[in-house]
Structure formats: structure tokens, C-alpha cells
GROMACS .gro file of C-alpha atoms in nm:
model
  445
    1MET     CA    1   9.248  -3.965  -2.653
    2ALA     CA    2   9.383  -3.824  -2.979
    3PHE     CA    3   9.298  -3.672  -3.315
    4VAL     CA    4   9.416  -3.907  -3.590
    5PRO     CA    5   9.304  -3.798  -3.941
    6VAL     CA    6   9.232  -4.153  -4.058
    7TYR     CA    7   8.986  -4.189  -3.769
    8ILE     CA    8   8.753  -3.957  -3.960
    9LEU     CA    9   8.664  -4.272  -4.158
   10ILE     CA   10   8.516  -4.418  -3.836
   11LEU     CA   11   8.291  -4.115  -3.802
   12GLY     CA   12   8.203  -4.145  -4.170
   13PHE     CA   13   8.113  -4.512  -4.125
   14THR     CA   14   7.867  -4.445  -3.843
   15ILE     CA   15   7.721  -4.143  -4.023
   16VAL     CA   16   7.643  -4.351  -4.333
   17ILE     CA   17   7.496  -4.636  -4.126
   18ASP     CA   18   7.273  -4.408  -3.917
   19PHE     CA   19   7.164  -4.193  -4.213
   20PHE     CA   20   7.026  -4.490  -4.406
   21ALA     CA   21   6.901  -4.660  -4.090
   22GLY     CA   22   6.687  -4.354  -4.014
   23ILE     CA   23   6.536  -4.354  -4.365
   24TYR     CA   24   6.456  -4.727  -4.357
   25ILE     CA   25   6.317  -4.709  -4.003
   26GLU     CA   26   6.075  -4.442  -4.123
   27ARG     CA   27   5.979  -4.624  -4.443
   28THR     CA   28   5.923  -4.973  -4.303
   29LYS     CA   29   5.662  -5.114  -4.069
   30GLY     CA   30   5.648  -5.398  -3.821
   31PRO     CA   31   5.952  -5.589  -3.688
   32LEU     CA   32   6.179  -5.456  -3.965
   33ARG     CA   33   6.178  -5.112  -3.802
   34LYS     CA   34   6.330  -5.256  -3.485
   35ILE     CA   35   6.584  -5.456  -3.687
   36PHE     CA   36   6.713  -5.140  -3.857
   37LEU     CA   37   6.727  -4.962  -3.522
   38ILE     CA   38   6.920  -5.247  -3.362
   39ALA     CA   39   7.161  -5.258  -3.657
   40SER     CA   40   7.229  -4.886  -3.612
   41LEU     CA   41   7.279  -4.918  -3.236
   42ILE     CA   42   7.510  -5.218  -3.277
   43ALA     CA   43   7.725  -5.028  -3.528
   44ASN     CA   44   7.764  -4.731  -3.294
   45ILE     CA   45   7.815  -4.931  -2.976
   46SER     CA   46   8.064  -5.163  -3.150
   47VAL     CA   47   8.285  -4.872  -3.252
   48LEU     CA   48   8.267  -4.736  -2.897
   49ALA     CA   49   8.337  -5.080  -2.747
   50ILE     CA   50   8.640  -5.149  -2.966
   51PHE     CA   51   8.813  -4.814  -2.923
   52LYS     CA   52   8.719  -4.735  -2.565
   53TYR     CA   53   8.654  -5.062  -2.381
   54TYR     CA   54   8.826  -5.349  -2.563
   55ASN     CA   55   9.165  -5.317  -2.392
   56PHE     CA   56   8.999  -5.251  -2.055
   57LEU     CA   57   8.786  -5.566  -2.079
   58ASN     CA   58   9.074  -5.769  -2.221
   59ASP     CA   59   9.307  -5.656  -1.944
   60ASN     CA   60   9.057  -5.758  -1.676
   61LEU     CA   61   8.991  -6.091  -1.852
   62ASN     CA   62   9.366  -6.150  -1.872
   63GLU     CA   63   9.403  -6.086  -1.497
   64LEU     CA   64   9.110  -6.316  -1.418
   65LEU     CA   65   9.238  -6.600  -1.638
   66GLY     CA   66   9.591  -6.545  -1.508
   67ASN     CA   67   9.471  -6.611  -1.154
   68LEU     CA   68   9.323  -6.936  -1.281
   69GLY     CA   69   9.644  -7.033  -1.456
   70HIS     CA   70   9.535  -6.950  -1.808
   71ALA     CA   71   9.625  -6.684  -2.063
   72THR     CA   72   9.378  -6.475  -2.261
   73PRO     CA   73   9.357  -6.570  -2.629
   74PHE     CA   74   9.287  -6.209  -2.730
   75PRO     CA   75   9.570  -5.964  -2.808
   76MET     CA   76   9.583  -5.607  -2.677
   77LEU     CA   77   9.513  -5.347  -2.946
   78LYS     CA   78   9.751  -5.058  -3.003
   79ILE     CA   79   9.486  -4.799  -3.077
   80LEU     CA   80   9.412  -4.448  -2.959
   81LEU     CA   81   9.073  -4.323  -2.843
   82PRO     CA   82   8.932  -4.089  -3.112
   83ILE     CA   83   8.861  -3.745  -2.973
   84GLY     CA   84   8.496  -3.688  -2.876
   85LEU     CA   85   8.394  -4.047  -2.962
   86SER     CA   86   8.150  -4.094  -2.673
   87PHE     CA   87   7.977  -3.763  -2.743
   88HIS     CA   88   7.907  -3.791  -3.115
   89THR     CA   89   7.822  -4.162  -3.078
   90PHE     CA   90   7.548  -4.082  -2.826
   91GLN     CA   91   7.423  -3.795  -3.040
   92ALA     CA   92   7.401  -4.026  -3.342
   93MET     CA   93   7.212  -4.290  -3.142
   94SER     CA   94   6.962  -4.032  -3.018
   95TYR     CA   95   6.874  -3.960  -3.382
   96THR     CA   96   6.784  -4.317  -3.482
   97ILE     CA   97   6.600  -4.375  -3.153
   98GLU     CA   98   6.390  -4.061  -3.201
   99VAL     CA   99   6.310  -4.159  -3.561
  100TYR     CA  100   6.207  -4.504  -3.438
  101ARG     CA  101   5.983  -4.346  -3.173
  102LYS     CA  102   5.832  -4.123  -3.446
  103ASN     CA  103   5.939  -3.810  -3.261
  104GLN     CA  104   6.162  -3.706  -3.551
  105VAL     CA  105   6.123  -3.723  -3.930
  106ALA     CA  106   6.413  -3.905  -4.094
  107GLU     CA  107   6.662  -3.663  -4.249
  108LYS     CA  108   6.681  -3.710  -4.629
  109HIS     CA  109   6.974  -3.475  -4.692
  110PHE     CA  110   7.300  -3.659  -4.623
  111GLY     CA  111   7.498  -3.337  -4.578
  112ILE     CA  112   7.250  -3.200  -4.323
  113TYR     CA  113   7.259  -3.525  -4.124
  114ALA     CA  114   7.641  -3.532  -4.134
  115LEU     CA  115   7.641  -3.173  -4.008
  116TYR     CA  116   7.410  -3.274  -3.722
  117VAL     CA  117   7.668  -3.530  -3.604
  118MET     CA  118   7.976  -3.319  -3.682
  119PHE     CA  119   7.857  -2.968  -3.590
  120TYR     CA  120   8.190  -2.825  -3.483
  121PRO     CA  121   8.099  -2.620  -3.170
  122GLN     CA  122   7.982  -2.930  -2.982
  123LEU     CA  123   8.147  -3.221  -3.168
  124VAL     CA  124   8.426  -3.284  -2.918
  125ALA     CA  125   8.258  -3.256  -2.576
  126GLY     CA  126   7.892  -3.180  -2.621
  127PRO     CA  127   7.635  -3.083  -2.528
  128ILE     CA  128   7.484  -3.407  -2.664
  129GLU     CA  129   7.202  -3.268  -2.873
  130ARG     CA  130   6.867  -3.415  -2.981
  131PRO     CA  131   6.766  -3.402  -3.349
  132GLN     CA  132   6.446  -3.210  -3.266
  133ASN     CA  133   6.651  -2.920  -3.132
  134VAL     CA  134   6.919  -2.897  -3.399
  135LEU     CA  135   6.821  -3.040  -3.739
  136HIS     CA  136   6.558  -2.777  -3.821
  137GLN     CA  137   6.811  -2.501  -3.747
  138PHE     CA  138   7.028  -2.618  -4.038
  139TYR     CA  139   6.743  -2.534  -4.276
  140GLU     CA  140   6.682  -2.188  -4.135
  141LYS     CA  141   6.840  -1.879  -4.283
  142HIS     CA  142   7.104  -1.734  -4.052
  143SER     CA  143   7.184  -1.371  -4.123
  144PHE     CA  144   7.422  -1.147  -3.933
  145ASN     CA  145   7.257  -1.062  -3.603
  146ASN     CA  146   7.418  -0.818  -3.364
  147LYS     CA  147   7.242  -0.965  -3.058
  148ASN     CA  148   7.354  -1.319  -3.143
  149ILE     CA  149   7.711  -1.198  -3.185
  150THR     CA  150   7.720  -1.010  -2.854
  151ASP     CA  151   7.539  -1.285  -2.660
  152GLY     CA  152   7.771  -1.546  -2.807
  153LEU     CA  153   8.087  -1.349  -2.732
  154LYS     CA  154   7.974  -1.294  -2.373
  155LEU     CA  155   7.926  -1.669  -2.328
  156ILE     CA  156   8.266  -1.740  -2.484
  157ALA     CA  157   8.437  -1.487  -2.256
  158TRP     CA  158   8.268  -1.627  -1.945
  159GLY     CA  159   8.364  -1.981  -2.049
  160LEU     CA  160   8.726  -1.875  -2.102
  161PHE     CA  161   8.730  -1.708  -1.760
  162LYS     CA  162   8.610  -2.029  -1.594
  163LYS     CA  163   8.861  -2.240  -1.787
  164VAL     CA  164   9.189  -2.045  -1.789
  165VAL     CA  165   9.149  -1.830  -1.476
  166ILE     CA  166   8.980  -2.077  -1.239
  167ALA     CA  167   9.003  -2.438  -1.363
  168ASP     CA  168   9.363  -2.427  -1.488
  169ARG     CA  169   9.480  -2.239  -1.179
  170LEU     CA  170   9.317  -2.493  -0.945
  171SER     CA  171   9.462  -2.778  -1.153
  172VAL     CA  172   9.812  -2.695  -1.023
  173ILE     CA  173   9.717  -2.784  -0.665
  174VAL     CA  174   9.491  -3.073  -0.767
  175ASN     CA  175   9.758  -3.230  -0.987
  176THR     CA  176  10.028  -3.185  -0.723
  177VAL     CA  177   9.822  -3.382  -0.471
  178TYR     CA  178   9.642  -3.636  -0.689
  179ASN     CA  179   9.945  -3.726  -0.902
  180ASN     CA  180  10.135  -3.819  -0.584
  181PRO     CA  181   9.869  -3.870  -0.314
  182LYS     CA  182  10.088  -4.085  -0.088
  183GLN     CA  183  10.308  -3.785  -0.019
  184PHE     CA  184  10.014  -3.617   0.159
  185GLU     CA  185   9.761  -3.686   0.431
  186GLY     CA  186   9.477  -3.501   0.599
  187ALA     CA  187   9.405  -3.141   0.503
  188PRO     CA  188   9.584  -3.133   0.162
  189LEU     CA  189   9.380  -3.434   0.045
  190ILE     CA  190   9.052  -3.267   0.146
  191PHE     CA  191   9.163  -2.932   0.004
  192ALA     CA  192   9.261  -3.082  -0.333
  193THR     CA  193   8.936  -3.279  -0.351
  194VAL     CA  194   8.722  -2.968  -0.292
  195LEU     CA  195   8.928  -2.774  -0.546
  196PHE     CA  196   8.885  -3.054  -0.799
  197ALA     CA  197   8.507  -3.021  -0.761
  198PHE     CA  198   8.539  -2.661  -0.878
  199GLN     CA  199   8.810  -2.741  -1.133
  200ILE     CA  200   8.604  -3.000  -1.319
  201TYR     CA  201   8.295  -2.780  -1.303
  202CYS     CA  202   8.471  -2.471  -1.438
  203ASP     CA  203   8.660  -2.678  -1.694
  204PHE     CA  204   8.357  -2.860  -1.835
  205SER     CA  205   8.095  -2.587  -1.798
  206GLY     CA  206   8.354  -2.345  -1.938
  207TYR     CA  207   8.382  -2.560  -2.250
  208SER     CA  208   8.002  -2.580  -2.272
  209ASP     CA  209   7.975  -2.201  -2.249
  210ILE     CA  210   8.233  -2.162  -2.527
  211ALA     CA  211   8.047  -2.419  -2.741
  212LEU     CA  212   7.709  -2.252  -2.685
  213GLY     CA  213   7.860  -1.909  -2.743
  214THR     CA  214   8.034  -2.015  -3.065
  215ALA     CA  215   7.708  -2.162  -3.197
  216ARG     CA  216   7.516  -1.852  -3.092
  217THR     CA  217   7.745  -1.618  -3.287
  218ILE     CA  218   7.644  -1.794  -3.609
  219GLY     CA  219   7.277  -1.808  -3.514
  220PHE     CA  220   7.238  -2.156  -3.360
  221ARG     CA  221   7.098  -2.235  -3.016
  222LEU     CA  222   7.225  -2.541  -2.830
  223MET     CA  223   7.084  -2.680  -2.507
  224THR     CA  224   7.206  -2.558  -2.169
  225ASN     CA  225   7.439  -2.816  -2.015
  226PHE     CA  226   7.487  -2.679  -1.661
  227ASN     CA  227   7.261  -2.489  -1.424
  228THR     CA  228   7.437  -2.390  -1.100
  229PRO     CA  229   7.482  -2.755  -0.984
  230TYR     CA  230   7.669  -2.677  -0.661
  231PHE     CA  231   7.367  -2.491  -0.528
  232SER     CA  232   7.170  -2.818  -0.534
  233LYS     CA  233   7.009  -2.935  -0.211
  234SER     CA  234   6.995  -3.304  -0.301
  235ILE     CA  235   7.178  -3.549  -0.524
  236SER     CA  236   6.871  -3.586  -0.747
  237GLU     CA  237   6.864  -3.207  -0.792
  238PHE     CA  238   7.237  -3.209  -0.863
  239TRP     CA  239   7.188  -3.449  -1.153
  240LYS     CA  240   6.916  -3.227  -1.295
  241ARG     CA  241   7.169  -2.943  -1.302
  242TRP     CA  242   7.497  -3.122  -1.393
  243HIS     CA  243   7.583  -3.231  -1.751
  244ILE     CA  244   7.215  -3.199  -1.836
  245SER     CA  245   7.250  -3.327  -2.193
  246LEU     CA  246   7.402  -3.657  -2.073
  247SER     CA  247   7.181  -3.708  -1.767
  248THR     CA  248   6.866  -3.653  -1.976
  249TRP     CA  249   7.007  -3.886  -2.245
  250PHE     CA  250   7.041  -4.167  -1.991
  251ARG     CA  251   6.701  -4.080  -1.846
  252ASP     CA  252   6.520  -4.097  -2.181
  253TYR     CA  253   6.706  -4.384  -2.348
  254LEU     CA  254   6.801  -4.612  -2.058
  255TYR     CA  255   6.627  -4.532  -1.728
  256ILE     CA  256   6.273  -4.490  -1.862
  257PRO     CA  257   6.293  -4.790  -2.101
  258LEU     CA  258   6.406  -5.000  -1.802
  259GLY     CA  259   6.082  -4.900  -1.632
  260GLY     CA  260   6.187  -4.583  -1.451
  261ASN     CA  261   5.995  -4.541  -1.127
  262ARG     CA  262   5.674  -4.698  -1.263
  263VAL     CA  263   5.772  -5.039  -1.127
  264SER     CA  264   5.819  -5.203  -0.788
  265LYS     CA  265   6.039  -5.019  -0.541
  266PHE     CA  266   6.317  -5.277  -0.572
  267ARG     CA  267   6.310  -5.258  -0.951
  268TRP     CA  268   6.304  -4.878  -0.936
  269TYR     CA  269   6.619  -4.874  -0.724
  270LEU     CA  270   6.781  -5.128  -0.954
  271ASN     CA  271   6.699  -4.910  -1.255
  272LEU     CA  272   6.865  -4.613  -1.085
  273PHE     CA  273   7.174  -4.816  -1.001
  274ILE     CA  274   7.210  -4.963  -1.351
  275THR     CA  275   7.169  -4.621  -1.512
  276PHE     CA  276   7.440  -4.460  -1.302
  277LEU     CA  277   7.673  -4.759  -1.327
  278ILE     CA  278   7.661  -4.738  -1.707
  279SER     CA  279   7.694  -4.359  -1.683
  280GLY     CA  280   8.017  -4.411  -1.491
  281LEU     CA  281   8.143  -4.656  -1.753
  282TRP     CA  282   8.056  -4.406  -2.027
  283HIS     CA  283   8.307  -4.166  -1.873
  284GLY     CA  284   8.600  -4.401  -1.900
  285ALA     CA  285   8.734  -4.755  -1.914
  286ASN     CA  286   8.853  -4.764  -1.555
  287TRP     CA  287   8.709  -4.914  -1.237
  288THR     CA  288   8.733  -4.572  -1.074
  289TYR     CA  289   8.465  -4.440  -1.310
  290VAL     CA  290   8.248  -4.747  -1.256
  291ILE     CA  291   8.259  -4.693  -0.879
  292TRP     CA  292   8.199  -4.319  -0.919
  293GLY     CA  293   7.884  -4.388  -1.120
  294SER     CA  294   7.770  -4.666  -0.887
  295LEU     CA  295   7.825  -4.444  -0.583
  296ASN     CA  296   7.600  -4.175  -0.730
  297GLY     CA  297   7.339  -4.443  -0.796
  298ILE     CA  298   7.362  -4.552  -0.431
  299TYR     CA  299   7.328  -4.190  -0.319
  300LEU     CA  300   7.001  -4.162  -0.511
  301ILE     CA  301   6.870  -4.493  -0.378
  302VAL     CA  302   6.943  -4.388  -0.018
  303GLU     CA  303   6.797  -4.042  -0.079
  304ASN     CA  304   6.470  -4.181  -0.217
  305SER     CA  305   6.438  -4.457   0.043
  306THR     CA  306   6.495  -4.231   0.345
  307ASP     CA  307   6.263  -3.941   0.263
  308SER     CA  308   6.015  -4.014   0.540
  309VAL     CA  309   6.291  -4.106   0.787
  310ARG     CA  310   6.462  -3.770   0.736
  311ILE     CA  311   6.136  -3.581   0.784
  312LYS     CA  312   6.070  -3.769   1.111
  313PHE     CA  313   6.427  -3.700   1.224
  314TYR     CA  314   6.390  -3.325   1.157
  315ASN     CA  315   6.065  -3.325   1.354
  316PHE     CA  316   6.227  -3.517   1.640
  317ILE     CA  317   6.514  -3.269   1.680
  318GLY     CA  318   6.289  -2.967   1.631
  319LEU     CA  319   6.405  -2.854   1.288
  320HIS     CA  320   6.074  -2.910   1.106
  321ASN     CA  321   5.991  -2.538   1.105
  322LYS     CA  322   6.346  -2.415   1.035
  323LYS     CA  323   6.341  -2.444   0.657
  324LEU     CA  324   6.634  -2.211   0.598
  325LEU     CA  325   6.863  -2.414   0.825
  326ILE     CA  326   6.750  -2.741   0.664
  327SER     CA  327   6.813  -2.586   0.322
  328LYS     CA  328   7.170  -2.487   0.415
  329LEU     CA  329   7.242  -2.826   0.570
  330SER     CA  330   7.106  -2.999   0.259
  331LEU     CA  331   7.322  -2.784   0.033
  332CYS     CA  332   7.638  -2.857   0.238
  333SER     CA  333   7.572  -3.230   0.267
  334THR     CA  334   7.502  -3.258  -0.109
  335PHE     CA  335   7.829  -3.081  -0.188
  336MET     CA  336   8.021  -3.304   0.055
  337LEU     CA  337   7.875  -3.623  -0.094
  338THR     CA  338   7.953  -3.499  -0.444
  339CYS     CA  339   8.312  -3.419  -0.345
  340PHE     CA  340   8.355  -3.764  -0.192
  341ALA     CA  341   8.243  -3.924  -0.518
  342TRP     CA  342   8.483  -3.700  -0.715
  343ILE     CA  343   8.772  -3.877  -0.539
  344PHE     CA  344   8.708  -4.186  -0.751
  345PHE     CA  345   8.664  -3.976  -1.065
  346ARG     CA  346   8.999  -3.800  -1.023
  347ALA     CA  347   9.213  -4.075  -0.868
  348LYS     CA  348   9.447  -4.255  -1.106
  349ASP     CA  349   9.335  -4.599  -0.986
  350LEU     CA  350   9.154  -4.773  -0.701
  351HIS     CA  351   9.471  -4.795  -0.491
  352ASP     CA  352   9.511  -4.416  -0.495
  353ALA     CA  353   9.140  -4.366  -0.425
  354TYR     CA  354   9.157  -4.604  -0.128
  355TYR     CA  355   9.465  -4.426   0.010
  356ILE     CA  356   9.304  -4.082  -0.021
  357ILE     CA  357   8.981  -4.191   0.149
  358SER     CA  358   9.171  -4.373   0.424
  359ASN     CA  359   9.384  -4.068   0.501
  360LEU     CA  360   9.138  -3.779   0.474
  361THR     CA  361   9.154  -3.720   0.849
  362THR     CA  362   9.499  -3.862   0.924
  363ASN     CA  363   9.709  -3.611   1.122
  364PHE     CA  364   9.458  -3.349   1.017
  365VAL     CA  365   9.567  -3.060   1.242
  366PRO     CA  366   9.943  -3.092   1.175
  367SER     CA  367   9.876  -3.139   0.801
  368ILE     CA  368   9.713  -2.796   0.782
  369ASN     CA  369  10.066  -2.653   0.769
  370ASN     CA  370  10.104  -2.821   0.428
  371LEU     CA  371   9.841  -2.586   0.287
  372LYS     CA  372  10.088  -2.299   0.303
  373PRO     CA  373  10.171  -2.136  -0.033
  374GLY     CA  374  10.456  -2.307  -0.215
  375ILE     CA  375  10.406  -2.658  -0.076
  376LEU     CA  376  10.121  -2.759  -0.310
  377GLY     CA  377  10.272  -2.598  -0.618
  378SER     CA  378  10.095  -2.262  -0.591
  379THR     CA  379  10.210  -1.926  -0.460
  380LEU     CA  380  10.022  -1.684  -0.234
  381TYR     CA  381   9.939  -1.490  -0.551
  382ASP     CA  382   9.774  -1.801  -0.700
  383TYR     CA  383   9.577  -1.857  -0.379
  384LEU     CA  384   9.446  -1.499  -0.382
  385ILE     CA  385   9.355  -1.499  -0.751
  386GLY     CA  386   9.191  -1.839  -0.719
  387PHE     CA  387   8.987  -1.733  -0.415
  388LEU     CA  388   8.873  -1.407  -0.577
  389ALA     CA  389   8.786  -1.579  -0.905
  390LEU     CA  390   8.581  -1.845  -0.723
  391SER     CA  391   8.403  -1.569  -0.530
  392VAL     CA  392   8.310  -1.400  -0.859
  393LEU     CA  393   8.187  -1.735  -0.997
  394LEU     CA  394   7.964  -1.803  -0.696
  395LEU     CA  395   7.830  -1.446  -0.696
  396VAL     CA  396   7.739  -1.467  -1.065
  397GLU     CA  397   7.574  -1.805  -1.014
  398LYS     CA  398   7.379  -1.672  -0.716
  399ILE     CA  399   7.245  -1.395  -0.939
  400GLN     CA  400   7.181  -1.650  -1.214
  401MET     CA  401   6.949  -1.843  -0.980
  402GLN     CA  402   6.727  -1.536  -0.946
  403ILE     CA  403   6.745  -1.388  -1.297
  404SER     CA  404   6.920  -1.462  -1.625
  405ILE     CA  405   7.263  -1.300  -1.604
  406ASN     CA  406   7.207  -1.169  -1.957
  407LYS     CA  407   6.888  -0.993  -1.847
  408TRP     CA  408   7.062  -0.861  -1.537
  409LEU     CA  409   7.341  -0.714  -1.751
  410ASN     CA  410   7.093  -0.562  -1.995
  411HIS     CA  411   6.927  -0.381  -1.705
  412GLN     CA  412   7.255  -0.215  -1.609
  413PRO     CA  413   7.365   0.123  -1.752
  414MET     CA  414   7.582   0.100  -2.064
  415MET     CA  415   7.885   0.231  -1.873
  416MET     CA  416   7.847  -0.043  -1.611
  417ARG     CA  417   7.812  -0.314  -1.878
  418THR     CA  418   8.118  -0.187  -2.061
  419LEU     CA  419   8.324  -0.188  -1.740
  420ILE     CA  420   8.213  -0.545  -1.660
  421TYR     CA  421   8.303  -0.671  -2.010
  422CYS     CA  422   8.641  -0.497  -2.005
  423ALA     CA  423   8.714  -0.627  -1.655
  424LEU     CA  424   8.629  -0.982  -1.764
  425ILE     CA  425   8.857  -0.960  -2.069
  426MET     CA  426   9.140  -0.809  -1.863
  427CYS     CA  427   9.104  -1.084  -1.602
  428ILE     CA  428   9.136  -1.348  -1.874
  429LEU     CA  429   9.444  -1.181  -2.026
  430LEU     CA  430   9.616  -1.097  -1.696
  431PHE     CA  431   9.527  -1.396  -1.479
  432GLY     CA  432   9.470  -1.676  -1.731
  433MET     CA  433   9.709  -1.972  -1.697
  434PHE     CA  434   9.793  -1.991  -2.067
  435ASP     CA  435  10.136  -2.145  -2.018
  436LEU     CA  436   9.998  -2.467  -1.865
  437GLU     CA  437   9.832  -2.585  -2.188
  438GLU     CA  438   9.580  -2.787  -1.987
  439GLN     CA  439   9.335  -2.957  -2.222
  440PHE     CA  440   8.967  -2.972  -2.134
  441ILE     CA  441   8.908  -3.264  -1.897
  442TYR     CA  442   8.613  -3.405  -2.090
  443PHE     CA  443   8.810  -3.424  -2.417
  444GLN     CA  444   8.934  -3.763  -2.295
  445PHE     CA  445   8.581  -3.905  -2.298
   0.00000   0.00000   0.00000
């Protein structure tokens, strides 16, 4: 992943193609409409395929042919992945698809359409917007608004707190373990995996908060991308709360067109699996991402196919009237399944993922000693700050589930609000890990 100035021409190419495709889709009737749509989709997917997947596919083809005694006729390309390619490609495709479905009027102003694709707060890592939500905002007058400024700055500050205080601090332990997993076994592997679950959440949702806050300060409203996902009580609920802009994109443009759940049970499960497999591939050209996506698809298939079995089991063991206990067990099991899947997402390759999974419980009790400060790259100070910061995060999200945190703050006395804002800023300045220069995880996608 890199920013190379000449790669702006790639973005320009797809913008021109999609701009005119949208106009001609709207103007024409019959089969020609679909032809223009397909031409637009091919242009976007081709750019994505060449820069993100060509070397991955070629490498696997080379290995396959090598085992058969042949060599691949295709050379490896020495190219870098343009920053944010997957995000703005999907946003561009949503535009032509919505125009084709007659849910969106084709944009006639080239500059406005280019701005839709290149809107700087969310260009690099989303949220992946829909034209219905954004395009009309570019025509509205945006004057200085004190509430927009304060709301935006609060979101930016909260996003920075999640990124530099929590995510970057946890990354020290996660990187120590996952960069050299074979040096560890048991407790450190589990500990690093759980911390990675919070690292990636705080890293990505932190970016989303900064993006939404930046847009808000200049009067624009972008869609919410995260909604307390680790309080989910099922995998299906988790995916309604995690990376919402991407999960709804796959739902609307892949899952439902495949037939969704309006087909036979087998086909329904196949649709789920295909959607999550491709979702995994969207994240990266590596088998670890493919398995991560496929595993989440399998989770959903099992969840949907065992609904009645689980109800009968709860009745059998006498838990049918203990809803609170079932709720807590569901929350814990969902988090554990999600963490297990994150192993594939974070592992460098399948060999590392296999080692980590195989050794999660190896010498577990003795390995607890390796959690002591200093062994995993963090001091006791880092442990304390990390624990307190995570506690604040979970407390805020617990409040957020009951009432908008913005509304909650507005109901507090001015002195209390001022103290909270100052405390948040001081925490960022005093406890932020600015020297690590850790980029946002999702920049690589």
C-alpha cells in the first residue's frame, strides 16, 4: 500500500468511465443500460484485480503449475497497491449500480461526481458511502455552524483517543507475539489475540470517527460505520454493527442479487458463504483473509441452521427462563468466535495461523508467567494505561447503547462537560503513543 502521485491517473480513469456510464445508463433503455453498467463494473474491477490480486493469483498459479512441472507464462508485476483503492472503487461502483436501479439520478456535474469519489475525509478508508446520502450534500450551502464544529471536534478527539491511546498501545503486545508467534505458546497467544480484537476495533472505528468528525466540521454527514460491535449477542448481530458501510454494500450488491434468503435453504447458506468469502478476499490478497471471510460465513450458516436446536437445548438444561444468563453467554461466545476468526486476519500466513491455533492451550498454566510486564514488549505502566483506557471505552459504549453519547453529554452541567473534554485531550497528549507512527490498519486495503 502506498501513495504514488502518478496513481492519481488511475482514479481519474475510473472517475471518467463511471461519470459517463451513469449518464448513458440513465439516458438509454433496454439492454444498452446493462451494457453500460457492465462496462463500468469491468473497468473498476479490472483496476482492482490488476493492482491488488494479479500477483496473488499469479503466484498461486505459478505454484500449481510448478507442482505439475510447468512454469507460468505470466510475469510478476512490480507495482504498489494504491492507497484506499478498495474503498473508492466500491463507492464508485455503488453509484453506477444505484443509477441503473433508478434509485439515483445520474450526476451531470463532473466536478461534483469527482468530489463524491474523492471526498477527502473518507477517501482512504471509508465509510463507503452511497450516492443518495452524499451527492445532494455537495449542492447544499454549508455555512459556519458552531454545533457542527463542536460535534465534529468531539468525534475527532474520541477517534484519536481510540487510535493513539488504545490501539497503538495494544499494538506493541500484538506485534511482539504475532510477528514471532513460534516464540510463544498458551496464554500469550490468547492474550495477544484478544488484544488484537480491541486493537483493530479501536484503530478502524477510531479512523471512522475522525473521518465522520472531519466531515461534520464542514457541514457534511457521513454514515455511521460502527455501533458497539463487541456487545453483539450473535455473529449476525455483530455484522450489523461492524464495518456497517461494507457489510451493507455486500448485502445490497451481492447477497440480495444472489437471492438472499428468498431461496431454498441450501442456496441461502451458499449465498451467505459466497458473500463472506468474497468479503474476505476484498480485505487482502492472502489466503488468511479468504479463510477469515469463509469462517465468518460458516459461523452464520451454523447460527441460522441451529436456531431450534439451541432453543431445545436451553429448555433441556433449564435455561429457557433465564434470559439474562443466556444473553451473557451469547455475548461471550460471540466475542470468542470473533477472536478466533481474527487469528487468520492478523497472522502473517497460514503457517503462523495454524501454529497459533494449535498452541492456544499448550503449557497454558506455565505460560501465564510470560504475561508479566516486560516480556511482551510492554511495561507495567503500559498495562495499567491500556486497561484503564479499555475500561473507559467499554463504559462509553455501554452508555452509547442506552442513549447517544452526545445527548448524554449535553444533559451534563457545563462544568462537567468541560472537565470531560479537557480530560480526553490530556489523555491523548499524555498517553498517546505518538512515537510508534503506526498507520491505520485499514489503509492497506
